[in-house]
CSV table of C-alpha atoms in Angstrom, one decimal:
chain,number,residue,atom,x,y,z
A,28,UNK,CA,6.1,2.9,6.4
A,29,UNK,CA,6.3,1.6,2.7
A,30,UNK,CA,8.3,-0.9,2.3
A,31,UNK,CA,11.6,-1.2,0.1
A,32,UNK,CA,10.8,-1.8,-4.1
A,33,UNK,CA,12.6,-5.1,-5.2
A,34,UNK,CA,12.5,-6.1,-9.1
A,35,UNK,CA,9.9,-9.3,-9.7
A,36,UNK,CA,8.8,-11.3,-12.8
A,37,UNK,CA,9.5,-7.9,-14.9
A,38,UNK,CA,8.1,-4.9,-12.3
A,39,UNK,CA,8.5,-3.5,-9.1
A,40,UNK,CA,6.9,-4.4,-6.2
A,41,UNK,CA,6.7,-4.4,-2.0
A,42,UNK,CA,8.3,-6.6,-0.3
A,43,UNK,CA,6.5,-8.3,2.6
A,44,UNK,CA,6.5,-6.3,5.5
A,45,UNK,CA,8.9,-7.0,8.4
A,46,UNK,CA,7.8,-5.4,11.8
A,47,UNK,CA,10.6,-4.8,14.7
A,48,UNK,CA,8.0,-3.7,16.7
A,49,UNK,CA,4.5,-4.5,18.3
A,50,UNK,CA,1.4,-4.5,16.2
A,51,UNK,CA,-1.2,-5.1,17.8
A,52,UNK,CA,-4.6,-6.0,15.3
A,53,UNK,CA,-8.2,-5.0,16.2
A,54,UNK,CA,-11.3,-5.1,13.8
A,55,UNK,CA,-11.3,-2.2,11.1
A,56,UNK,CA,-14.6,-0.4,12.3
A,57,UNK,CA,-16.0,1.2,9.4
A,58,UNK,CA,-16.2,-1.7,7.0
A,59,UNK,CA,-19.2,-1.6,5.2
A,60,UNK,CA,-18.9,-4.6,2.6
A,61,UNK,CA,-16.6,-7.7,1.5
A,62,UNK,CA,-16.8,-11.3,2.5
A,63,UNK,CA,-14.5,-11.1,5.4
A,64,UNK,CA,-13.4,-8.6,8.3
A,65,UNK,CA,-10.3,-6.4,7.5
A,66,UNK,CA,-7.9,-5.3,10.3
A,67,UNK,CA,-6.1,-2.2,11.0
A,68,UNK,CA,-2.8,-1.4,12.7
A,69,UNK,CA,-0.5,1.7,13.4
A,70,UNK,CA,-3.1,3.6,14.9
A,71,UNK,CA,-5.6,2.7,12.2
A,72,UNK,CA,-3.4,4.0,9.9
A,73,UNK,CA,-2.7,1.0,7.8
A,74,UNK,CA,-5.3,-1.5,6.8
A,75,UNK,CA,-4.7,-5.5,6.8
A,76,UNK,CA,-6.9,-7.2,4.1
A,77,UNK,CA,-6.7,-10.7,3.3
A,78,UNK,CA,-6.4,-11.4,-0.7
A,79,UNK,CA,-6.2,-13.9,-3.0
A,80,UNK,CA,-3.0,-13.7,-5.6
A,81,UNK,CA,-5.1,-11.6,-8.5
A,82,UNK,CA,-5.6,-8.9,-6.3
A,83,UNK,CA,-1.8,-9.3,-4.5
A,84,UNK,CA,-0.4,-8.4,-8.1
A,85,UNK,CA,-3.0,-5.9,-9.2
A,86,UNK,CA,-1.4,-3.5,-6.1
A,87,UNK,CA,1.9,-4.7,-7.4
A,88,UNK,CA,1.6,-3.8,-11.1
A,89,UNK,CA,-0.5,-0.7,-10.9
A,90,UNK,CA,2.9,0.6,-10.2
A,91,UNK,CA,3.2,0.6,-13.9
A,92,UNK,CA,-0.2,2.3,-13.8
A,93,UNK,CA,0.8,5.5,-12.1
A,94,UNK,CA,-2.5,7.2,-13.8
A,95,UNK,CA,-4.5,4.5,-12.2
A,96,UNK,CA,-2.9,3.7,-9.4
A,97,UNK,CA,-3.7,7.2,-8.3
A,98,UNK,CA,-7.1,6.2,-7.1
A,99,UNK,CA,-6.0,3.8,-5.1
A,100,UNK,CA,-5.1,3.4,-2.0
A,101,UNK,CA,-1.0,3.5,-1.2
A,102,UNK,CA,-0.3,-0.1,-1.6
A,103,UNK,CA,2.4,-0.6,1.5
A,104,UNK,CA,3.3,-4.5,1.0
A,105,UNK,CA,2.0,-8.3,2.1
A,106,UNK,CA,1.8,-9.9,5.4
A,107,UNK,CA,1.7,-14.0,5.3
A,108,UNK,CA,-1.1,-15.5,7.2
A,109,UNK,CA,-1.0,-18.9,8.2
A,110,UNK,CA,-4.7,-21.1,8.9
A,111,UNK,CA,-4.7,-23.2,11.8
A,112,UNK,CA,-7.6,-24.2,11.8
A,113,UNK,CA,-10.8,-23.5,9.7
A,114,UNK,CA,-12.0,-20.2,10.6
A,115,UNK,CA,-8.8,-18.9,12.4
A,116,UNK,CA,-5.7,-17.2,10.5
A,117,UNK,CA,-2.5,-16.4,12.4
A,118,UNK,CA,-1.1,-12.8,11.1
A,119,UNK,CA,2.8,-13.5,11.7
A,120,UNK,CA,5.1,-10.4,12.3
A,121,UNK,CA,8.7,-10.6,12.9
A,122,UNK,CA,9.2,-9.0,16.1
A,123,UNK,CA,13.2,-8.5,17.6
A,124,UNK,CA,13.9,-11.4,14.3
A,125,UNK,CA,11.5,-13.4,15.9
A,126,UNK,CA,8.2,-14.5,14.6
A,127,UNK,CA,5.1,-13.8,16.7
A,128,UNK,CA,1.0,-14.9,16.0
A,129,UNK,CA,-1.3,-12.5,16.4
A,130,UNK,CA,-4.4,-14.6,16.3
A,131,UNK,CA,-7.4,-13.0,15.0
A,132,UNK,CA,-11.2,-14.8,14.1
A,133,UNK,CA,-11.8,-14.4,10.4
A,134,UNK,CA,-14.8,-15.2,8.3
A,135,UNK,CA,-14.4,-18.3,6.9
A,136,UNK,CA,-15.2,-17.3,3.4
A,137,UNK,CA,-11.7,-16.2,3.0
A,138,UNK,CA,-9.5,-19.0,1.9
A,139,UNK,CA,-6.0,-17.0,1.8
A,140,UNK,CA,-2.4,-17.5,3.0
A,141,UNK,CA,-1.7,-13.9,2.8
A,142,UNK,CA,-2.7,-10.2,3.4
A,143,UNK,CA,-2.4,-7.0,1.7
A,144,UNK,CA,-1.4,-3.8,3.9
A,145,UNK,CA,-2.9,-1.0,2.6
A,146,UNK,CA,-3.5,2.9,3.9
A,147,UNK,CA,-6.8,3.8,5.5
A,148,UNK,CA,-8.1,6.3,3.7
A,149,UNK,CA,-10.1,7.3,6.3
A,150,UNK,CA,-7.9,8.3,8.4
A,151,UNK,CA,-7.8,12.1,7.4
A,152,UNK,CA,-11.4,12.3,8.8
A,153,UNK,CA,-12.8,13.0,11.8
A,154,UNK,CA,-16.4,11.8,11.1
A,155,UNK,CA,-16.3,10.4,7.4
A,156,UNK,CA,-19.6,9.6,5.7
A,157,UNK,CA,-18.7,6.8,3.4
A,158,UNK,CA,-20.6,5.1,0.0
A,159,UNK,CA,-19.4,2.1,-1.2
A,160,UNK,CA,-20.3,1.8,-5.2
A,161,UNK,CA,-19.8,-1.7,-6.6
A,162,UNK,CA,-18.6,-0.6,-10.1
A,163,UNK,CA,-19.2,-2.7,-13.8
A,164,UNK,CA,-21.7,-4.4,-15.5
A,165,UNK,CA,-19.6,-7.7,-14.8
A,166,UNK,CA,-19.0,-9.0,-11.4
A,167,UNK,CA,-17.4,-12.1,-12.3
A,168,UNK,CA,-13.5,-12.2,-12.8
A,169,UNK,CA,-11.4,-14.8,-15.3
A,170,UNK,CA,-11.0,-16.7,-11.7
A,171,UNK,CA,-15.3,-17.6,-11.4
A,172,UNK,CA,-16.0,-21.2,-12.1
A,173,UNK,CA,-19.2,-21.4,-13.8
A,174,UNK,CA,-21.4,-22.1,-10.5
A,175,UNK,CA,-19.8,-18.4,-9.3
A,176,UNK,CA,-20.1,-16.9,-12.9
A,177,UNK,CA,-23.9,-17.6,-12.8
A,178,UNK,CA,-24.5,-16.3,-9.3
A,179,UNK,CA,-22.9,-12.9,-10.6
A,180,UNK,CA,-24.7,-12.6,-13.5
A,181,UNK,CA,-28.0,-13.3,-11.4
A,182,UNK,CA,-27.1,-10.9,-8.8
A,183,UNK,CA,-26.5,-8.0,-11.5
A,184,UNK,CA,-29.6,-8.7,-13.1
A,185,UNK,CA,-31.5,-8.6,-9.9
A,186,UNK,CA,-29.9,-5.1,-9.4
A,187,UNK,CA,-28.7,-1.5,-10.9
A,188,UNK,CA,-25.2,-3.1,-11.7
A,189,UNK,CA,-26.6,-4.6,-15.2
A,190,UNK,CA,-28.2,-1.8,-16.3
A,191,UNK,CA,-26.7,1.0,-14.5
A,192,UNK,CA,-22.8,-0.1,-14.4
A,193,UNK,CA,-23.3,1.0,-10.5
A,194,UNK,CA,-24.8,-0.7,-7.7
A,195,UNK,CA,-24.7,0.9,-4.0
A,196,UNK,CA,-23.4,-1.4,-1.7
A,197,UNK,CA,-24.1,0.1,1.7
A,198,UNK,CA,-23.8,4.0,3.0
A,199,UNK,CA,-23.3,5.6,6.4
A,200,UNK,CA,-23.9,9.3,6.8
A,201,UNK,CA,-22.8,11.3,10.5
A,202,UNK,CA,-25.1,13.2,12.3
A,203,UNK,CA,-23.9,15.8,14.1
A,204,UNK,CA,-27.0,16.3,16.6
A,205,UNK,CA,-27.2,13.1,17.3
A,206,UNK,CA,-23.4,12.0,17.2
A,207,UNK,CA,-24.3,9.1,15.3
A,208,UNK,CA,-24.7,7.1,11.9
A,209,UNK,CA,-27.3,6.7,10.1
A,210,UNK,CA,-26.3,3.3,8.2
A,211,UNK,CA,-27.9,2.3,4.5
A,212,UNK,CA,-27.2,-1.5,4.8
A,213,UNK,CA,-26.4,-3.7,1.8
A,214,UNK,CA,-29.9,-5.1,2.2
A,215,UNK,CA,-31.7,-1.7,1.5
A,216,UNK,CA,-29.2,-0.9,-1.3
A,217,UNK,CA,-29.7,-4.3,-3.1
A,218,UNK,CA,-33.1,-3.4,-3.4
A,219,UNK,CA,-32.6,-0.5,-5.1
A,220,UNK,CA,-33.7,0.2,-9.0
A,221,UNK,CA,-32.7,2.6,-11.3
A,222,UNK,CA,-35.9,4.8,-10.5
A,223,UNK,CA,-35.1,5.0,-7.3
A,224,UNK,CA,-31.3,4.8,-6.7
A,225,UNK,CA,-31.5,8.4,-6.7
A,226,UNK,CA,-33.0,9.1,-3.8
A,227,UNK,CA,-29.7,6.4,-1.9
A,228,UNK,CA,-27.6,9.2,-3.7
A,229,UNK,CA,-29.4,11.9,-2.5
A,230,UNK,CA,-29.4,11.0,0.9
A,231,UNK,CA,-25.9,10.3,1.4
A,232,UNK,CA,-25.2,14.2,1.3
A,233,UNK,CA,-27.2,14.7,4.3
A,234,UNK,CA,-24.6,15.2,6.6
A,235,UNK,CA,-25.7,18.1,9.2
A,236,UNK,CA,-23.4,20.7,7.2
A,237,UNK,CA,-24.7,23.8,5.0
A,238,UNK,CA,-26.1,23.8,1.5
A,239,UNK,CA,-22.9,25.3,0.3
A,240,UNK,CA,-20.2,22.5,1.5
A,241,UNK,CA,-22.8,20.1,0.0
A,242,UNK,CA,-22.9,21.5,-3.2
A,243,UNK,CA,-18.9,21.7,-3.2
A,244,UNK,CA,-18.5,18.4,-1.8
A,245,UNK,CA,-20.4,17.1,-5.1
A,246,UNK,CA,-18.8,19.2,-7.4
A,247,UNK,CA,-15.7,17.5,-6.1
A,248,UNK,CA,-16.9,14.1,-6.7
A,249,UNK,CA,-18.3,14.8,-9.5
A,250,UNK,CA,-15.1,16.5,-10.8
A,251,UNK,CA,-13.0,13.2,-9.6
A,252,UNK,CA,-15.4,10.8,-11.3
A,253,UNK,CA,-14.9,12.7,-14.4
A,254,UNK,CA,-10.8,12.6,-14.1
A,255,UNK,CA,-11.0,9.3,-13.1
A,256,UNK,CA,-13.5,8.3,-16.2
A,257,UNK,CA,-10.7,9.9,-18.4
A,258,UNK,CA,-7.7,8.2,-16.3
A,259,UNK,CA,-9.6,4.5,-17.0
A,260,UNK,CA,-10.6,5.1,-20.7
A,261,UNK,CA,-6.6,4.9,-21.5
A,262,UNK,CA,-5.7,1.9,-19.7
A,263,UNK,CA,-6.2,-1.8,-20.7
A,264,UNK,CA,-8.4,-3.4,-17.7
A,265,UNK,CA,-10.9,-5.1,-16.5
A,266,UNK,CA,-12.2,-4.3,-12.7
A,267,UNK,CA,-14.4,-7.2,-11.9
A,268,UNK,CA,-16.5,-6.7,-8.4
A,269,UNK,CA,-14.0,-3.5,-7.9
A,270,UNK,CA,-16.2,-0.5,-5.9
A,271,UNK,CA,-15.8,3.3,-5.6
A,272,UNK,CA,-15.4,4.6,-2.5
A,273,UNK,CA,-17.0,8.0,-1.5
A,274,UNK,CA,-16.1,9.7,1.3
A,275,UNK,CA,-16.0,13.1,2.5
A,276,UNK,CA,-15.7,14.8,6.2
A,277,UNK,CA,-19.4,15.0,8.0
A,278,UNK,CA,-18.2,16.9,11.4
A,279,UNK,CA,-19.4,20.7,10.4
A,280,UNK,CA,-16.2,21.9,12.3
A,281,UNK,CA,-13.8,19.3,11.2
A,282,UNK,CA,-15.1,20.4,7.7
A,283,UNK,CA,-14.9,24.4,8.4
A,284,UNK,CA,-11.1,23.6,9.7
A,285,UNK,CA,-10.3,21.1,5.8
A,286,UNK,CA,-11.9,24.1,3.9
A,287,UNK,CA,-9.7,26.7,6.4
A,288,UNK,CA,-6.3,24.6,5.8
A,289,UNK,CA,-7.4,24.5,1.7
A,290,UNK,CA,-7.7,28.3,1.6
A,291,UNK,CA,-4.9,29.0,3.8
A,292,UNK,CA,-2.2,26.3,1.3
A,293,UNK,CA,-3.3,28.4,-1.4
A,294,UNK,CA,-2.2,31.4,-0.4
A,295,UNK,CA,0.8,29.8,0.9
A,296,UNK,CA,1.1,28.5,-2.5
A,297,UNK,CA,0.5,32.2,-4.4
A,298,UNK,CA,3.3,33.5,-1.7
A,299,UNK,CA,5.3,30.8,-2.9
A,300,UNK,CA,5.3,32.1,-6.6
A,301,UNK,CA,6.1,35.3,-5.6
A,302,UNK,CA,9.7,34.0,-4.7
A,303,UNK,CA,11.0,34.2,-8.2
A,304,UNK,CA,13.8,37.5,-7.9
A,305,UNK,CA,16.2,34.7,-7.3
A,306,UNK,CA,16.1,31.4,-8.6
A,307,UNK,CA,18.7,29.7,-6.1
A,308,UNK,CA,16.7,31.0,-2.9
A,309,UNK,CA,13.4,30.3,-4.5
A,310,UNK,CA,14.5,26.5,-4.7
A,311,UNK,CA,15.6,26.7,-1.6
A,312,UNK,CA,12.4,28.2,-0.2
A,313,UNK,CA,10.4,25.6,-2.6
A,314,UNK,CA,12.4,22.8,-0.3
A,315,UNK,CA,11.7,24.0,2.7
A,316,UNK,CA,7.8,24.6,1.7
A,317,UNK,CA,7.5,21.3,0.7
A,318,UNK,CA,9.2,20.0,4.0
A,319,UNK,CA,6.8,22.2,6.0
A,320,UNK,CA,4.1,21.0,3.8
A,321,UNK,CA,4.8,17.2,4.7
A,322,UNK,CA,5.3,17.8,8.1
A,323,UNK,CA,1.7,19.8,8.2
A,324,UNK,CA,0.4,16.8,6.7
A,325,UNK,CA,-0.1,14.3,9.2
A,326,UNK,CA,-2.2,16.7,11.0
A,327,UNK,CA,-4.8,18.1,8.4
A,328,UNK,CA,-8.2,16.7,7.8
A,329,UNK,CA,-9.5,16.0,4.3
A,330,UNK,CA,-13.2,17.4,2.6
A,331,UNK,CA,-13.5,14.7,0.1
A,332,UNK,CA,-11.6,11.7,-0.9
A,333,UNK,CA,-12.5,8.9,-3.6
A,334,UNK,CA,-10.8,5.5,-4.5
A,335,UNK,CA,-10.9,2.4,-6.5
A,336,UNK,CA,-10.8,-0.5,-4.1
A,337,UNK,CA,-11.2,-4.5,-4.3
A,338,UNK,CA,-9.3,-5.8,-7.0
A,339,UNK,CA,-9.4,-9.8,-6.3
A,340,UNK,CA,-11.1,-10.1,-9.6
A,341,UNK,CA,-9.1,-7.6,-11.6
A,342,UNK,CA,-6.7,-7.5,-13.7
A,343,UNK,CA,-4.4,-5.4,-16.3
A,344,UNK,CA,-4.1,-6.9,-19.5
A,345,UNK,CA,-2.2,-5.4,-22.6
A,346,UNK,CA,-4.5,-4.8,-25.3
A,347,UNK,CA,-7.6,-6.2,-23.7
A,348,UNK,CA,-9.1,-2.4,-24.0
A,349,UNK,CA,-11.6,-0.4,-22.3
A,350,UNK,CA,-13.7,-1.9,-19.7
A,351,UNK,CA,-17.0,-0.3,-21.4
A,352,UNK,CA,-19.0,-1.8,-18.2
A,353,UNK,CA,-17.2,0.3,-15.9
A,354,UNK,CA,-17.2,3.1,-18.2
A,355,UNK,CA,-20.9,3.0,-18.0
A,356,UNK,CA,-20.8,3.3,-14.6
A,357,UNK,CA,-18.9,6.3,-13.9
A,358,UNK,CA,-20.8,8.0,-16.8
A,359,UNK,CA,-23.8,6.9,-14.5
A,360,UNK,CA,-22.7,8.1,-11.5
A,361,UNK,CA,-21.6,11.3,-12.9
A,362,UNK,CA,-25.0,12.1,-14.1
A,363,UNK,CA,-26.8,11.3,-10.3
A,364,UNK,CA,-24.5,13.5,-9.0
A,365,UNK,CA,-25.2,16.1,-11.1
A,366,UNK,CA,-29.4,15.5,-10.7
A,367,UNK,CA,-28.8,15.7,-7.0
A,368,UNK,CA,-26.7,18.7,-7.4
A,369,UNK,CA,-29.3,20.7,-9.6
A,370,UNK,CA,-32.1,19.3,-7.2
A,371,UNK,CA,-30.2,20.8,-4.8
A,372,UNK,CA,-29.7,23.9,-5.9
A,373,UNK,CA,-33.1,24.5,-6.9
């Protein structure tokens, strides 16, 4: 579904998407912060955010980020949006060459001609329990007039983010007994200090699944916080308002069948290596693994997952330097996730 690279002011980038088929738009259900209401399509498998231009050409540059760009989520193209009146935006797709609205009530906050398609990285779960982490000590981009500036620099002092470089946004953690969430709202989170974010942490792990896939599941986090850390302290950014996204499978069996799947690729894997005798067949049967591989794909559910996302105050910036804020942050995170984990364990 990505769309085809074209050369622009210096980089490569998406081109706006044209559709030559129906897509029909319904509300993204497992949104759990931002200003307005993001839209999926493709059978949920692509999300359609509107942006403002600074976050438009952070997907498009981070192309010449491949190390950070990694955390994101596959960047697919733009679709235009047109306002006709105050709290409506018309999502036009070229259907058969011909343009059709799809018309679909927005929040009014956003003020936007345009939309970034994006994957849904929830779509390799069956029953995801997701954490939103606002990320930084600064939540104010180079775009905040000073009425906005102030109102982020209240709103980090009135919570973990200027202390802690983290602030949890909202949470919602599956129960299998009941078959049904049990949501953190932004309300509860914002309340949080740093004596007591903890126990937010904590209790996002409390999926119905054994002590073991727990432990694993934060060792994994913890294990992609620390690449990631490494990945960020090399690149030249600022990530203003920008937010982790935790999420890992909370469906015991969906889980058991991931962990299955896992185990069963690596020994597929060590079979793999094995094929060595002859180096023409063995890059033939490396081909046709990987083509089995991509095929088995679209089927598979994931354990854990983590991304970067919301970038309409960001921006890469040669020579700029490390984003220390964020930095602090992650080094934050890392070390609640490892408190929970030995709490845990003993």
């Amino acid at each position: 579904m990505a769309a085809p690279l074209r050369q622009e002011k210096g980089f490569l980038a998406p081109q706006s998407l044209n559709l030559n088929y129906p897509a029909p738009l319904k509300k993204f259900g497992y949104q759990l912060g931002g200003h307005g209401e993001i839209l999926s399509m493709n059978e949920d498998s692509m999300i359609i955010k509107p942006c403002n231009e600074l976050e438009r050409e952070f997907y498009e540059i981070s192309v010449l980020h491949p190390g950070f760009a990694r955390w994101m989520p596959k960047y697919y193209g733009t679709l235009r949006l047109h306002d006709s009146q105050p709290s409506l935006l018309d999502q036009q797709v070229e259907i058969n060459n011909r343009p059709k609205f799809i018309n679909y009530i927005l929040d009014p906050y956003i003020q936007t001609t345009q939309a970034i398609c994006i994957e849904n990285v929830l779509i390799k779960f069956k029953k995801p329990c997701v954490m939103d982490v606002k990320l930084g000590t600064q939540l104010w981009g180079k775009d905040a007039d000073e009425r906005k500036r102030q109102k982020a620099i209240r709103k980090a002092e009135s919570t973990t983010s200027s202390s802690m470089g983290i602030r949890i946004t909202a949470s919602r953690v599956y129960g299998k007994s009941s078959d049904n969430y049990t949501h953190y709202s932004r309300e509860y989170c914002r309340s949080l200090t740093p004596d007591t974010i903890m126990t937010c942490f904590a209790d996002f792990f409390m999926a119905e699944i054994s002590l073991s896939q727990r432990q694993l599941i934060i060792d994994r986090f913890i294990e992609d916080l620390t690449l990631f850390l490494e990945d960020l302290e090399n690149h030249d950014v600022r990530l203003r308002g920008a937010s982790l996204l935790f999420i890992y499978e909370g469906d015991p069996n969906a889980l058991m069948d991931a962990l299955n799947k896992e185990d069963e690729d690596a020994q597929n894997e060590q079979k793999l290596g094995k094929l060595t005798s002859d180096e023409d067949c063995a890059e033939d049967e490396d081909a046709d693994y990987d083509s089995d591989m991509d095929e088995d794909e679209d089927e598979e559910f994931k354990v854990t997952e983590l991304k970067i996302i919301d970038f309409a105050h960001s921006h890469f910036q040669d020579g700029i330097g490390k984003d220390e804020g964020c930095l602090l942050g992650l080094r934050n995170a890392i070390r609640c996730l490892k408190q929970v984990l030995n709490e845990m364990t003993n």
